[in-house]
PDB file of C-alpha atoms in Angstrom:
ATOM      1  CA  MET A   1     126.643 122.931 126.856  1.00  0.00           C
ATOM      2  CA  ASP A   2     122.939 121.934 126.969  1.00  0.00           C
ATOM      3  CA  SER A   3     121.975 125.572 127.484  1.00  0.00           C
ATOM      4  CA  LEU A   4     123.334 126.278 123.996  1.00  0.00           C
ATOM      5  CA  VAL A   5     121.238 123.540 122.383  1.00  0.00           C
ATOM      6  CA  ASN A   6     118.082 124.598 120.559  1.00  0.00           C
ATOM      7  CA  LYS A   7     115.241 122.446 121.932  1.00  0.00           C
ATOM      8  CA  LYS A   8     112.196 121.613 119.796  1.00  0.00           C
ATOM      9  CA  LYS A   9     109.127 119.399 120.131  1.00  0.00           C
ATOM     10  CA  ASN A  10     108.666 116.819 117.353  1.00  0.00           C
ATOM     11  CA  LEU A  11     111.134 115.282 114.911  1.00  0.00           C
ATOM     12  CA  ALA A  12     110.188 112.896 112.097  1.00  0.00           C
ATOM     13  CA  ILE A  13     112.987 110.596 110.952  1.00  0.00           C
ATOM     14  CA  ILE A  14     112.429 108.675 107.727  1.00  0.00           C
ATOM     15  CA  LEU A  15     114.961 105.869 107.348  1.00  0.00           C
ATOM     16  CA  ALA A  16     115.827 105.222 103.701  1.00  0.00           C
ATOM     17  CA  ARG A  17     118.997 103.287 102.947  1.00  0.00           C
ATOM     18  CA  LYS A  18     119.991 102.417  99.389  1.00  0.00           C
ATOM     19  CA  GLY A  19     120.913  98.767  99.968  1.00  0.00           C
ATOM     20  CA  SER A  20     117.491  97.093  99.728  1.00  0.00           C
ATOM     21  CA  LYS A  21     117.894  93.632  98.169  1.00  0.00           C
ATOM     22  CA  ARG A  22     114.439  92.118  97.726  1.00  0.00           C
ATOM     23  CA  ILE A  23     113.312  95.218  95.814  1.00  0.00           C
ATOM     24  CA  PRO A  24     116.366  97.086  94.467  1.00  0.00           C
ATOM     25  CA  ASN A  25     116.098 100.856  95.029  1.00  0.00           C
ATOM     26  CA  LYS A  26     112.852 100.193  96.902  1.00  0.00           C
ATOM     27  CA  ASN A  27     112.611 103.540  98.652  1.00  0.00           C
ATOM     28  CA  ILE A  28     112.600 105.535  95.408  1.00  0.00           C
ATOM     29  CA  ILE A  29     110.840 103.235  92.952  1.00  0.00           C
ATOM     30  CA  LYS A  30     107.755 104.741  91.339  1.00  0.00           C
ATOM     31  CA  PHE A  31     104.617 103.870  93.275  1.00  0.00           C
ATOM     32  CA  ASN A  32     101.331 105.307  91.994  1.00  0.00           C
ATOM     33  CA  ASN A  33     103.198 107.922  89.952  1.00  0.00           C
ATOM     34  CA  LYS A  34     105.655 109.178  92.574  1.00  0.00           C
ATOM     35  CA  PRO A  35     108.696 107.811  94.423  1.00  0.00           C
ATOM     36  CA  LEU A  36     107.703 105.489  97.263  1.00  0.00           C
ATOM     37  CA  ILE A  37     109.399 107.681  99.896  1.00  0.00           C
ATOM     38  CA  ALA A  38     107.404 110.711  98.734  1.00  0.00           C
ATOM     39  CA  TRP A  39     104.185 109.312 100.227  1.00  0.00           C
ATOM     40  CA  THR A  40     105.702 109.289 103.715  1.00  0.00           C
ATOM     41  CA  ILE A  41     107.257 112.735 103.371  1.00  0.00           C
ATOM     42  CA  GLU A  42     103.950 114.207 102.216  1.00  0.00           C
ATOM     43  CA  ALA A  43     101.988 112.513 105.016  1.00  0.00           C
ATOM     44  CA  ALA A  44     104.420 113.904 107.595  1.00  0.00           C
ATOM     45  CA  LYS A  45     104.125 117.406 106.118  1.00  0.00           C
ATOM     46  CA  LYS A  46     100.323 117.287 106.009  1.00  0.00           C
ATOM     47  CA  SER A  47     100.137 116.252 109.665  1.00  0.00           C
ATOM     48  CA  LYS A  48     101.567 119.685 110.616  1.00  0.00           C
ATOM     49  CA  ILE A  49     102.949 118.372 113.900  1.00  0.00           C
ATOM     50  CA  PHE A  50     106.668 118.300 113.064  1.00  0.00           C
ATOM     51  CA  ASP A  51     109.319 120.926 113.621  1.00  0.00           C
ATOM     52  CA  SER A  52     111.609 118.984 111.268  1.00  0.00           C
ATOM     53  CA  ILE A  53     111.199 116.107 108.808  1.00  0.00           C
ATOM     54  CA  ILE A  54     114.591 114.516 108.205  1.00  0.00           C
ATOM     55  CA  VAL A  55     115.439 111.687 105.833  1.00  0.00           C
ATOM     56  CA  SER A  56     118.327 109.563 107.075  1.00  0.00           C
ATOM     57  CA  THR A  57     120.063 107.994 104.091  1.00  0.00           C
ATOM     58  CA  ASP A  58     123.396 106.854 102.713  1.00  0.00           C
ATOM     59  CA  SER A  59     122.335 107.610  99.125  1.00  0.00           C
ATOM     60  CA  GLU A  60     122.816 110.784  97.073  1.00  0.00           C
ATOM     61  CA  LYS A  61     119.925 109.782  94.827  1.00  0.00           C
ATOM     62  CA  ILE A  62     117.540 109.332  97.768  1.00  0.00           C
ATOM     63  CA  LYS A  63     118.808 112.599  99.268  1.00  0.00           C
ATOM     64  CA  LYS A  64     117.928 114.555  96.114  1.00  0.00           C
ATOM     65  CA  ILE A  65     114.449 113.059  95.823  1.00  0.00           C
ATOM     66  CA  ALA A  66     113.752 113.627  99.525  1.00  0.00           C
ATOM     67  CA  ILE A  67     114.711 117.304  99.255  1.00  0.00           C
ATOM     68  CA  ASP A  68     112.614 117.693  96.105  1.00  0.00           C
ATOM     69  CA  PHE A  69     109.557 116.547  98.075  1.00  0.00           C
ATOM     70  CA  GLY A  70     110.205 118.860 101.004  1.00  0.00           C
ATOM     71  CA  ALA A  71     112.235 116.855 103.526  1.00  0.00           C
ATOM     72  CA  GLU A  72     115.575 117.851 105.039  1.00  0.00           C
ATOM     73  CA  VAL A  73     118.757 115.824 104.525  1.00  0.00           C
ATOM     74  CA  PRO A  74     121.384 117.765 106.486  1.00  0.00           C
ATOM     75  CA  PHE A  75     123.955 114.944 106.374  1.00  0.00           C
ATOM     76  CA  LYS A  76     124.512 111.425 105.043  1.00  0.00           C
ATOM     77  CA  ARG A  77     124.168 108.398 107.288  1.00  0.00           C
ATOM     78  CA  GLU A  78     127.602 106.812 107.726  1.00  0.00           C
ATOM     79  CA  LYS A  79     126.589 103.927 110.027  1.00  0.00           C
ATOM     80  CA  PHE A  80     123.754 101.423 110.518  1.00  0.00           C
ATOM     81  CA  PHE A  81     122.713 101.073 106.869  1.00  0.00           C
ATOM     82  CA  ASP A  82     123.437  97.341 106.543  1.00  0.00           C
ATOM     83  CA  ASP A  83     120.976  94.425 106.592  1.00  0.00           C
ATOM     84  CA  THR A  84     121.522  93.560 110.239  1.00  0.00           C
ATOM     85  CA  SER A  85     121.442  96.882 112.102  1.00  0.00           C
ATOM     86  CA  PRO A  86     118.190  97.540 114.012  1.00  0.00           C
ATOM     87  CA  SER A  87     116.245 100.551 112.776  1.00  0.00           C
ATOM     88  CA  SER A  88     116.304 101.982 116.301  1.00  0.00           C
ATOM     89  CA  LEU A  89     120.097 102.360 116.121  1.00  0.00           C
ATOM     90  CA  ALA A  90     119.853 104.170 112.786  1.00  0.00           C
ATOM     91  CA  THR A  91     117.286 106.507 114.336  1.00  0.00           C
ATOM     92  CA  LEU A  92     119.407 107.078 117.445  1.00  0.00           C
ATOM     93  CA  TYR A  93     122.454 107.762 115.256  1.00  0.00           C
ATOM     94  CA  THR A  94     120.464 110.437 113.420  1.00  0.00           C
ATOM     95  CA  VAL A  95     119.207 112.007 116.663  1.00  0.00           C
ATOM     96  CA  ASN A  96     122.760 112.234 118.030  1.00  0.00           C
ATOM     97  CA  LYS A  97     124.122 113.575 114.734  1.00  0.00           C
ATOM     98  CA  ILE A  98     121.476 116.324 114.688  1.00  0.00           C
ATOM     99  CA  LYS A  99     122.538 117.467 118.140  1.00  0.00           C
ATOM    100  CA  ILE A 100     126.248 117.446 117.286  1.00  0.00           C
ATOM    101  CA  GLU A 101     126.077 119.021 113.820  1.00  0.00           C
ATOM    102  CA  LEU A 102     122.991 121.233 114.063  1.00  0.00           C
ATOM    103  CA  GLY A 103     122.838 121.960 117.782  1.00  0.00           C
ATOM    104  CA  VAL A 104     119.199 120.881 118.027  1.00  0.00           C
ATOM    105  CA  GLU A 105     117.462 118.465 120.388  1.00  0.00           C
ATOM    106  CA  PHE A 106     113.869 117.209 120.183  1.00  0.00           C
ATOM    107  CA  GLU A 107     111.501 116.042 122.872  1.00  0.00           C
ATOM    108  CA  ASN A 108     109.686 113.428 120.767  1.00  0.00           C
ATOM    109  CA  ILE A 109     111.211 111.244 118.051  1.00  0.00           C
ATOM    110  CA  PHE A 110     109.006 109.727 115.337  1.00  0.00           C
ATOM    111  CA  GLN A 111     110.341 106.885 113.185  1.00  0.00           C
ATOM    112  CA  LEU A 112     108.371 106.626 109.927  1.00  0.00           C
ATOM    113  CA  LEU A 113     109.292 103.887 107.470  1.00  0.00           C
ATOM    114  CA  PRO A 114     109.021 104.910 103.796  1.00  0.00           C
ATOM    115  CA  SER A 115     107.673 101.463 102.907  1.00  0.00           C
ATOM    116  CA  CYS A 116     104.211 102.297 104.344  1.00  0.00           C
ATOM    117  CA  PRO A 117     102.719 104.548 101.630  1.00  0.00           C
ATOM    118  CA  PHE A 118      99.102 104.351 102.840  1.00  0.00           C
ATOM    119  CA  ARG A 119      99.853 105.687 106.317  1.00  0.00           C
ATOM    120  CA  ASN A 120      98.490 109.218 106.052  1.00  0.00           C
ATOM    121  CA  ALA A 121      98.557 112.403 108.118  1.00  0.00           C
ATOM    122  CA  GLU A 122      95.456 111.423 110.095  1.00  0.00           C
ATOM    123  CA  THR A 123      97.043 108.147 111.181  1.00  0.00           C
ATOM    124  CA  ILE A 124     100.182 109.970 112.328  1.00  0.00           C
ATOM    125  CA  LYS A 125      98.092 112.451 114.316  1.00  0.00           C
ATOM    126  CA  LYS A 126      95.994 109.703 115.943  1.00  0.00           C
ATOM    127  CA  CYS A 127      99.147 107.948 117.105  1.00  0.00           C
ATOM    128  CA  TYR A 128     100.614 111.197 118.417  1.00  0.00           C
ATOM    129  CA  ASN A 129      97.435 112.189 120.260  1.00  0.00           C
ATOM    130  CA  TYR A 130      97.371 108.835 122.054  1.00  0.00           C
ATOM    131  CA  PHE A 131     101.092 109.101 122.867  1.00  0.00           C
ATOM    132  CA  LYS A 132     100.658 112.651 124.173  1.00  0.00           C
ATOM    133  CA  ASN A 133      97.385 112.231 126.052  1.00  0.00           C
ATOM    134  CA  LYS A 134      98.390 108.989 127.759  1.00  0.00           C
ATOM    135  CA  LYS A 135     101.840 110.421 128.603  1.00  0.00           C
ATOM    136  CA  ILE A 136     103.673 107.264 127.599  1.00  0.00           C
ATOM    137  CA  GLY A 137     107.363 106.903 126.788  1.00  0.00           C
ATOM    138  CA  SER A 138     107.214 104.816 123.617  1.00  0.00           C
ATOM    139  CA  LEU A 139     104.492 103.896 121.100  1.00  0.00           C
ATOM    140  CA  ILE A 140     104.644 101.234 118.380  1.00  0.00           C
ATOM    141  CA  SER A 141     101.937 100.988 115.729  1.00  0.00           C
ATOM    142  CA  CYS A 142     100.275  97.642 115.090  1.00  0.00           C
ATOM    143  CA  SER A 143      97.304  96.229 113.203  1.00  0.00           C
ATOM    144  CA  LEU A 144      95.066  93.185 113.175  1.00  0.00           C
ATOM    145  CA  PHE A 145      96.227  90.309 110.999  1.00  0.00           C
ATOM    146  CA  SER A 146      94.137  90.142 107.845  1.00  0.00           C
ATOM    147  CA  CYS A 147      93.831  87.905 104.763  1.00  0.00           C
ATOM    148  CA  VAL A 148      95.096  84.813 106.619  1.00  0.00           C
ATOM    149  CA  ASN A 149      94.507  83.580 110.157  1.00  0.00           C
ATOM    150  CA  PRO A 150      97.784  83.452 112.127  1.00  0.00           C
ATOM    151  CA  TRP A 151      96.396  80.797 114.488  1.00  0.00           C
ATOM    152  CA  TRP A 152      96.378  78.325 111.583  1.00  0.00           C
ATOM    153  CA  SER A 153      99.960  79.022 110.483  1.00  0.00           C
ATOM    154  CA  PHE A 154     102.537  76.326 109.810  1.00  0.00           C
ATOM    155  CA  ASN A 155     106.000  75.618 108.441  1.00  0.00           C
ATOM    156  CA  ILE A 156     106.456  73.331 105.447  1.00  0.00           C
ATOM    157  CA  ASN A 157     109.445  71.171 104.582  1.00  0.00           C
ATOM    158  CA  SER A 158     110.906  70.258 101.179  1.00  0.00           C
ATOM    159  CA  LYS A 159     108.131  67.672 100.701  1.00  0.00           C
ATOM    160  CA  ASN A 160     105.408  70.215 101.552  1.00  0.00           C
ATOM    161  CA  ASP A 161     104.591  68.485 104.819  1.00  0.00           C
ATOM    162  CA  ALA A 162     103.301  70.859 107.489  1.00  0.00           C
ATOM    163  CA  THR A 163     104.349  71.469 111.081  1.00  0.00           C
ATOM    164  CA  TYR A 164     101.604  73.503 112.702  1.00  0.00           C
ATOM    165  CA  LEU A 165     102.607  76.277 115.097  1.00  0.00           C
ATOM    166  CA  PHE A 166      99.334  76.089 117.032  1.00  0.00           C
ATOM    167  CA  PRO A 167      97.897  72.590 116.387  1.00  0.00           C
ATOM    168  CA  GLU A 168      95.392  72.952 119.212  1.00  0.00           C
ATOM    169  CA  LYS A 169      93.698  75.812 117.298  1.00  0.00           C
ATOM    170  CA  LEU A 170      93.043  73.884 114.068  1.00  0.00           C
ATOM    171  CA  GLN A 171      89.604  72.644 115.052  1.00  0.00           C
ATOM    172  CA  LYS A 172      88.376  76.031 116.239  1.00  0.00           C
ATOM    173  CA  ARG A 173      86.325  78.413 114.127  1.00  0.00           C
ATOM    174  CA  SER A 174      88.015  81.716 113.294  1.00  0.00           C
ATOM    175  CA  GLN A 175      85.324  83.681 115.131  1.00  0.00           C
ATOM    176  CA  ASP A 176      86.103  81.715 118.303  1.00  0.00           C
ATOM    177  CA  LEU A 177      89.790  82.616 118.280  1.00  0.00           C
ATOM    178  CA  LYS A 178      91.245  85.725 119.903  1.00  0.00           C
ATOM    179  CA  GLU A 179      92.207  88.663 117.723  1.00  0.00           C
ATOM    180  CA  VAL A 180      95.913  88.747 116.941  1.00  0.00           C
ATOM    181  CA  TYR A 181      97.926  91.876 116.144  1.00  0.00           C
ATOM    182  CA  GLY A 182     101.181  92.348 114.287  1.00  0.00           C
ATOM    183  CA  ILE A 183     103.749  95.146 114.451  1.00  0.00           C
ATOM    184  CA  SER A 184     103.639  97.807 111.738  1.00  0.00           C
ATOM    185  CA  GLY A 185     106.516 100.141 110.899  1.00  0.00           C
ATOM    186  CA  ALA A 186     104.098 102.933 109.998  1.00  0.00           C
ATOM    187  CA  VAL A 187     104.429 105.131 113.115  1.00  0.00           C
ATOM    188  CA  TRP A 188     106.793 104.666 116.044  1.00  0.00           C
ATOM    189  CA  ILE A 189     107.182 107.411 118.653  1.00  0.00           C
ATOM    190  CA  ILE A 190     109.517 107.683 121.610  1.00  0.00           C
ATOM    191  CA  LYS A 191     110.700 110.268 124.113  1.00  0.00           C
ATOM    192  CA  SER A 192     114.213 111.307 123.174  1.00  0.00           C
ATOM    193  CA  GLU A 193     115.653 110.508 126.593  1.00  0.00           C
ATOM    194  CA  LYS A 194     114.105 107.021 126.465  1.00  0.00           C
ATOM    195  CA  LEU A 195     115.718 106.288 123.097  1.00  0.00           C
ATOM    196  CA  LYS A 196     119.105 107.501 124.311  1.00  0.00           C
ATOM    197  CA  LYS A 197     118.903 105.447 127.493  1.00  0.00           C
ATOM    198  CA  HIS A 198     117.533 102.159 126.134  1.00  0.00           C
ATOM    199  CA  LYS A 199     118.592 102.387 122.449  1.00  0.00           C
ATOM    200  CA  THR A 200     115.332 100.752 121.402  1.00  0.00           C
ATOM    201  CA  PHE A 201     111.637 101.563 121.086  1.00  0.00           C
ATOM    202  CA  TYR A 202     110.929  98.397 123.099  1.00  0.00           C
ATOM    203  CA  CYS A 203     111.830 100.171 126.300  1.00  0.00           C
ATOM    204  CA  PRO A 204     110.099  99.480 129.643  1.00  0.00           C
ATOM    205  CA  GLY A 205     106.470 100.585 129.494  1.00  0.00           C
ATOM    206  CA  HIS A 206     106.179 100.773 125.699  1.00  0.00           C
ATOM    207  CA  LYS A 207     102.616 100.641 124.355  1.00  0.00           C
ATOM    208  CA  TYR A 208     101.034  99.466 121.113  1.00  0.00           C
ATOM    209  CA  PHE A 209      98.531 101.500 119.120  1.00  0.00           C
ATOM    210  CA  PRO A 210      96.284  99.703 116.584  1.00  0.00           C
ATOM    211  CA  ILE A 211      95.944 101.368 113.179  1.00  0.00           C
ATOM    212  CA  ASP A 212      93.816 100.326 110.234  1.00  0.00           C
ATOM    213  CA  THR A 213      95.013  97.552 107.929  1.00  0.00           C
ATOM    214  CA  LEU A 214      95.558  99.859 104.956  1.00  0.00           C
ATOM    215  CA  SER A 215      97.783 102.250 106.902  1.00  0.00           C
ATOM    216  CA  ALA A 216      99.829  99.309 108.185  1.00  0.00           C
ATOM    217  CA  ILE A 217     100.673  97.854 104.772  1.00  0.00           C
ATOM    218  CA  ASP A 218     104.455  97.553 104.499  1.00  0.00           C
ATOM    219  CA  ILE A 219     106.027  97.043 101.070  1.00  0.00           C
ATOM    220  CA  ASP A 220     108.884  94.656 101.700  1.00  0.00           C
ATOM    221  CA  THR A 221     108.778  92.145  98.836  1.00  0.00           C
ATOM    222  CA  LYS A 222     107.861  92.169  95.147  1.00  0.00           C
ATOM    223  CA  ASP A 223     104.558  90.477  95.996  1.00  0.00           C
ATOM    224  CA  ASP A 224     103.833  93.271  98.498  1.00  0.00           C
ATOM    225  CA  LEU A 225     104.534  95.824  95.772  1.00  0.00           C
ATOM    226  CA  ILE A 226     102.230  94.136  93.258  1.00  0.00           C
ATOM    227  CA  PHE A 227      99.456  93.865  95.842  1.00  0.00           C
ATOM    228  CA  ALA A 228      99.795  97.480  97.020  1.00  0.00           C
ATOM    229  CA  SER A 229      99.886  98.784  93.446  1.00  0.00           C
ATOM    230  CA  LYS A 230      96.364  97.427  92.901  1.00  0.00           C
ATOM    231  CA  ILE A 231      94.949  99.511  95.745  1.00  0.00           C
ATOM    232  CA  ARG A 232      93.421 102.860  94.862  1.00  0.00           C
ATOM    233  CA  VAL A 233      92.713 105.394  97.555  1.00  0.00           C
ATOM    234  CA  LYS A 234      91.338 108.922  97.291  1.00  0.00           C
TER     235      LYS A 234
END
């Protein structure tokens, strides 16, 4: 059976379900004069490293917009579009569906979230070059924390009293504290066989690749949207 499967190199999967709650219709709201998802589709196209750019969605409206901007939507996603399903399972579902319905397999799977509009083609290519040159099985993008120092973070109760997460760090200057990174959904890459075996990008031997703060911005809340809308890039 495998001999009949068309094998290709790189697949971009853009996950875009319709059920976003904190920002209704988040993936297709207008952001800097075009639908939010369009920025990711265009970045993937400009990178020129993909054999296919597929949007995985459960929405007819998202499907139409994705096709208008040059992505493929060969089928609707019928599973893993709820609030609790890990994105890796939605990506794996799409990979398996492509093989069954289209008879195509890919060596490398890229998961690009449409909520990262400032991640551009150059960022995608940098991540891919590191993944390829280092011959690793899975890459997850990350970036330095900015704006606030995570070492001074705390929880607050109903009376606004604080419980510090790292009380021993409070008396240290920021320049004396280690740099701390956070995960970004901008660019995740994995070997297809690794995803099928482990069903997660956090497989044994996965590596992190730091990207710039702008590329890592993820629009998840209304405050994120307001903040990102103030940024102007060339």
